[in-house]
Coordinates of C-alpha atoms in Angstrom, one line a residue:
M1 CA 107.6 111.4 126.3
F2 CA 109.9 110.3 123.5
Y3 CA 108.4 106.8 123.6
L4 CA 105.1 108.3 122.4
F5 CA 106.6 108.8 118.9
P6 CA 107.1 105.1 118.1
L7 CA 104.0 104.2 120.1
L8 CA 101.8 106.5 118.1
T9 CA 103.4 105.3 114.9
V10 CA 102.6 101.6 115.6
L11 CA 99.1 102.6 116.7
I12 CA 98.5 104.4 113.3
W13 CA 99.9 101.4 111.4
A14 CA 97.6 99.1 113.3
G15 CA 94.7 101.3 112.3
N16 CA 95.9 101.1 108.7
A17 CA 95.5 97.3 108.7
I18 CA 91.9 97.9 109.6
V19 CA 91.6 100.4 106.7
N20 CA 93.1 97.8 104.3
K21 CA 90.4 95.4 105.3
L22 CA 87.5 97.9 105.2
S23 CA 88.6 99.4 101.9
F24 CA 88.2 96.2 99.8
S25 CA 84.4 96.5 100.0
V26 CA 84.2 100.1 98.8
I27 CA 87.0 100.8 96.4
D28 CA 89.4 98.7 94.2
P29 CA 92.9 98.0 95.5
G30 CA 94.5 99.7 92.6
A31 CA 92.5 102.9 93.1
I32 CA 93.2 103.3 96.8
S33 CA 96.9 102.6 96.2
F34 CA 97.0 105.5 93.8
Y35 CA 94.9 107.9 95.8
R36 CA 96.9 107.2 98.9
W37 CA 100.2 108.4 97.5
F38 CA 98.7 111.1 95.3
V39 CA 97.1 112.8 98.3
A40 CA 100.2 112.2 100.5
M41 CA 102.5 113.8 97.9
L42 CA 100.0 116.8 97.6
V43 CA 100.3 117.3 101.4
L44 CA 104.1 117.0 101.3
T45 CA 104.7 119.2 98.3
P46 CA 104.6 122.7 100.0
F47 CA 107.1 121.4 102.6
V48 CA 109.5 119.4 100.4
L49 CA 109.3 120.5 96.8
R50 CA 111.6 123.5 97.2
S51 CA 114.3 121.4 98.9
V52 CA 114.0 118.8 96.1
W53 CA 114.2 121.4 93.4
R54 CA 117.2 123.1 95.1
N55 CA 119.1 119.8 95.4
W56 CA 118.0 118.2 92.1
S57 CA 121.5 117.9 90.7
T58 CA 122.4 115.8 93.7
I59 CA 119.2 113.7 93.5
R60 CA 119.1 113.1 89.7
P61 CA 121.9 110.4 89.6
Y62 CA 120.0 108.4 92.2
I63 CA 116.6 108.3 90.3
P64 CA 117.0 104.7 89.2
K65 CA 117.6 103.5 92.7
L66 CA 114.8 105.7 94.1
A67 CA 112.5 104.3 91.4
F68 CA 113.2 100.7 92.4
L69 CA 112.7 101.6 96.1
A70 CA 109.4 103.2 95.2
L71 CA 108.4 100.1 93.3
L72 CA 109.2 97.9 96.3
G73 CA 108.0 100.0 99.3
M74 CA 105.2 102.1 97.9
V75 CA 103.8 100.2 94.9
L76 CA 104.2 96.5 95.5
N77 CA 104.1 96.4 99.3
Q78 CA 101.1 98.6 99.6
S79 CA 99.1 97.2 96.7
L80 CA 99.7 93.6 97.8
G81 CA 98.2 94.5 101.2
Y82 CA 95.1 95.9 99.6
F83 CA 94.6 92.9 97.3
A84 CA 95.2 90.6 100.3
A85 CA 92.4 92.1 102.3
E86 CA 89.8 90.1 100.4
T87 CA 90.9 86.7 101.7
T88 CA 92.6 87.3 105.0
T89 CA 92.0 89.1 108.3
A90 CA 93.4 92.3 109.7
T91 CA 95.0 90.3 112.5
N92 CA 96.8 88.1 110.0
M93 CA 98.0 91.1 108.2
A94 CA 99.7 92.5 111.3
L95 CA 101.2 89.2 112.4
I96 CA 102.7 88.5 109.0
I97 CA 104.0 92.0 108.5
S98 CA 105.6 91.7 111.9
L99 CA 108.1 89.3 110.3
V100 CA 109.7 92.1 108.3
P101 CA 112.6 92.7 110.8
L102 CA 113.4 89.0 110.8
I103 CA 113.3 88.7 107.0
S104 CA 115.4 91.9 106.8
M105 CA 118.0 90.4 109.0
F106 CA 118.4 87.3 106.8
L107 CA 118.5 89.4 103.6
S108 CA 121.2 91.5 105.3
V109 CA 123.5 88.4 105.2
P110 CA 124.1 88.5 101.4
L111 CA 123.4 92.2 100.8
L112 CA 125.1 93.8 103.8
G113 CA 127.5 91.2 105.0
L114 CA 125.7 90.7 108.3
R115 CA 126.8 87.7 110.4
L116 CA 124.1 85.8 112.1
L117 CA 124.5 84.2 115.5
P118 CA 122.7 80.9 116.4
I119 CA 120.1 82.8 118.5
A120 CA 118.9 84.4 115.2
I121 CA 118.4 81.0 113.7
V122 CA 116.5 79.9 116.8
G123 CA 114.3 83.0 116.6
A124 CA 113.6 82.3 112.9
V125 CA 112.5 78.7 113.6
L126 CA 110.3 79.8 116.4
S127 CA 108.6 82.5 114.3
L128 CA 108.2 80.1 111.4
A129 CA 106.6 77.5 113.7
G130 CA 104.2 80.1 115.1
L131 CA 103.3 81.3 111.6
T132 CA 102.6 77.8 110.4
L133 CA 100.4 77.1 113.5
M134 CA 98.5 80.3 112.8
L135 CA 98.0 79.9 109.1
S136 CA 96.9 76.3 109.5
H137 CA 94.3 77.4 112.1
G138 CA 95.9 75.2 114.7
D139 CA 95.9 72.0 112.6
I140 CA 99.0 71.4 110.4
S141 CA 97.0 68.9 108.3
N142 CA 94.8 71.8 107.2
L143 CA 97.8 73.5 105.7
A144 CA 98.9 70.3 104.0
A145 CA 95.5 69.7 102.5
Q146 CA 94.3 73.2 101.6
G147 CA 97.4 75.4 101.7
I148 CA 97.2 79.0 102.9
T149 CA 94.8 81.6 101.6
V150 CA 95.6 83.8 98.7
G151 CA 95.6 86.8 101.0
D152 CA 98.1 85.3 103.4
A153 CA 100.4 84.4 100.5
L154 CA 100.2 87.9 99.2
L155 CA 101.1 89.2 102.6
L156 CA 104.1 87.0 102.9
L157 CA 105.2 88.4 99.5
A158 CA 104.6 91.9 100.8
A159 CA 106.6 91.2 103.9
F160 CA 109.5 90.0 101.8
V161 CA 109.3 93.0 99.4
Y162 CA 109.2 95.5 102.3
A163 CA 112.1 93.7 104.0
L164 CA 114.1 94.0 100.8
Y165 CA 113.2 97.7 100.6
C166 CA 114.5 98.2 104.2
V167 CA 117.8 96.4 103.4
L168 CA 118.4 98.3 100.2
L169 CA 117.8 101.6 102.0
K170 CA 120.7 100.7 104.2
R171 CA 122.8 99.4 101.4
W172 CA 122.2 102.4 99.1
Q173 CA 123.4 105.2 101.3
M174 CA 122.4 108.4 99.4
P175 CA 123.3 112.0 100.2
L176 CA 119.6 113.0 100.5
S177 CA 117.5 114.0 103.5
T178 CA 114.9 111.5 104.5
W179 CA 112.0 113.6 103.4
Q180 CA 113.7 114.3 100.0
S181 CA 114.0 110.5 99.5
V182 CA 110.4 109.9 100.6
Y183 CA 109.0 112.6 98.4
V184 CA 110.9 111.6 95.2
Q185 CA 109.9 107.9 95.8
G186 CA 106.3 109.0 96.4
V187 CA 106.1 111.0 93.1
L188 CA 107.6 108.1 91.2
A189 CA 105.2 105.7 92.9
V190 CA 102.2 107.8 91.8
L191 CA 103.4 107.5 88.2
M192 CA 103.8 103.8 88.5
L193 CA 100.4 103.4 90.0
V194 CA 98.5 105.1 87.2
P195 CA 98.1 101.8 85.2
L196 CA 96.6 100.2 88.3
L197 CA 94.2 103.1 88.7
M198 CA 93.2 102.9 85.0
G199 CA 92.7 99.2 85.2
S200 CA 90.4 99.5 88.2
E201 CA 86.6 99.5 88.1
R202 CA 85.6 101.1 91.3
V203 CA 87.6 104.3 91.2
A204 CA 85.1 106.9 92.4
I205 CA 85.9 108.5 95.7
T206 CA 82.7 108.0 97.7
V207 CA 81.5 108.9 101.1
E208 CA 82.5 105.4 102.3
S209 CA 86.0 105.4 100.7
L210 CA 87.1 109.0 101.4
P211 CA 87.8 108.6 105.1
L212 CA 89.8 105.4 104.3
I213 CA 91.8 107.2 101.6
M214 CA 92.5 110.1 103.9
Y215 CA 93.6 107.9 106.8
A216 CA 96.0 105.9 104.5
A217 CA 97.3 109.1 102.9
I218 CA 97.9 111.4 105.9
P219 CA 98.2 109.6 109.2
A220 CA 99.7 106.4 107.7
S221 CA 101.9 107.9 105.0
V222 CA 102.9 111.3 106.5
I223 CA 102.4 111.5 110.2
A224 CA 103.5 107.9 111.1
P225 CA 106.8 108.2 109.1
W226 CA 107.6 111.5 110.8
C227 CA 106.9 110.0 114.3
W228 CA 109.0 107.0 113.5
M229 CA 111.9 109.1 112.4
Q230 CA 111.6 111.2 115.6
G231 CA 111.7 108.0 117.6
I232 CA 114.8 106.8 115.8
Q233 CA 116.5 110.1 116.3
R234 CA 115.7 110.3 120.0
L235 CA 115.7 106.7 121.1
G236 CA 117.9 104.9 118.6
A237 CA 117.0 102.5 115.8
D238 CA 117.2 99.3 117.9
R239 CA 115.0 100.6 120.8
T240 CA 112.5 102.1 118.3
A241 CA 112.3 98.9 116.2
M242 CA 111.1 96.9 119.2
F243 CA 107.8 98.8 119.2
M244 CA 107.0 97.1 115.9
N245 CA 106.2 94.0 118.0
L246 CA 103.2 95.8 119.5
M247 CA 101.5 96.2 116.1
P248 CA 99.8 92.8 116.0
V249 CA 98.5 93.3 119.6
F250 CA 97.0 96.7 118.7
T251 CA 95.6 95.4 115.4
A252 CA 94.0 92.4 117.0
G253 CA 92.4 94.6 119.7
I254 CA 91.0 97.1 117.2
A255 CA 89.9 94.4 114.7
S256 CA 88.0 92.6 117.5
V257 CA 85.9 95.7 118.1
I258 CA 85.5 97.2 114.6
L259 CA 85.6 94.1 112.4
S260 CA 84.3 91.6 115.0
E261 CA 87.3 89.3 114.2
H262 CA 87.3 86.4 116.6
L263 CA 90.7 85.4 118.1
A264 CA 91.0 81.7 118.5
A265 CA 93.6 79.9 120.7
Y266 CA 95.9 79.3 117.7
H267 CA 96.0 83.1 117.2
Y268 CA 97.3 83.6 120.7
I269 CA 99.7 80.7 120.6
G270 CA 101.0 81.1 117.1
G271 CA 101.1 84.9 117.3
G272 CA 103.0 84.7 120.5
M273 CA 105.5 82.4 119.0
V274 CA 105.9 84.7 116.0
L275 CA 106.6 87.7 118.2
A276 CA 108.8 85.8 120.6
G277 CA 110.9 84.6 117.7
V278 CA 111.2 88.1 116.2
V279 CA 112.3 89.5 119.6
L280 CA 114.7 86.7 120.2
A281 CA 116.3 87.1 116.8
Q282 CA 116.7 90.9 117.4
R283 CA 118.8 90.3 120.5
K284 CA 122.0 89.4 118.7
P285 CA 123.1 90.5 116.2
K286 CA 121.3 93.8 116.2
A287 CA 118.4 93.7 113.8
M288 CA 118.1 96.3 111.2
A289 CA 115.3 98.7 111.9
P290 CA 113.2 100.0 109.0
Q291 CA 114.3 103.6 108.5
L292 CA 111.2 104.6 106.5
A293 CA 107.7 103.7 107.2
T294 CA 105.2 103.0 104.4
A295 CA 103.0 100.5 106.1

């Protein structure tokens, strides 16, 4: 039964990739980014505010670090995903974001002093080759002639940003509970996202956008992180992290039904290479699992 926690988490995140794609046509990226965390913090306030208030003297010295983490994980990472939705597919979103554990591992070399074994390099090369095949639509000459789409470029940046977020969480060990950290980051993120909201044109919450906002705010931002933390607590970080590799599979399946996204041969081959490379690199040394989920 414990395996249901990370499985449900990954399934929710896969659904969130679909939400990202659907949202672009009904609400501006800056607006849904703001509403997502505003609603999530409203939901968490009755459960976490008292604890934060009681431990404020402990939390206050870490506000600068928490603010930077909020900027990375809740502002930049999420907003880039919403902006990317215009020019990429939900399947590409999931495949590119699946590179986060691999990028985290390489960032851990300078930031955490992690030593990489040759198998990690092999895994990285395999994933990079698969990603290149996928982004070039099976023809490398396309990539050389046209480059990648703006959306795919934004997703690569989002993957790097979230990987840095995960590594810094590990580096900056703070004497706070996980939910205290999430809540303070979320409140700071809401404040940072106000300018994006004010600069957006389609800010009204409509019948079409409301379900997307609520899904992003509650299942993706509250329920999924809780399930992920339960999985880490009961199964261990390494075993739980392996479930991340299922997200592209779930996303592709849902996207093919809801969004009618067609999977070509290069998706299967390139995506398989990406996932195989990530799994290979996670074998040795042990990859760092994301401790917080803000997908």
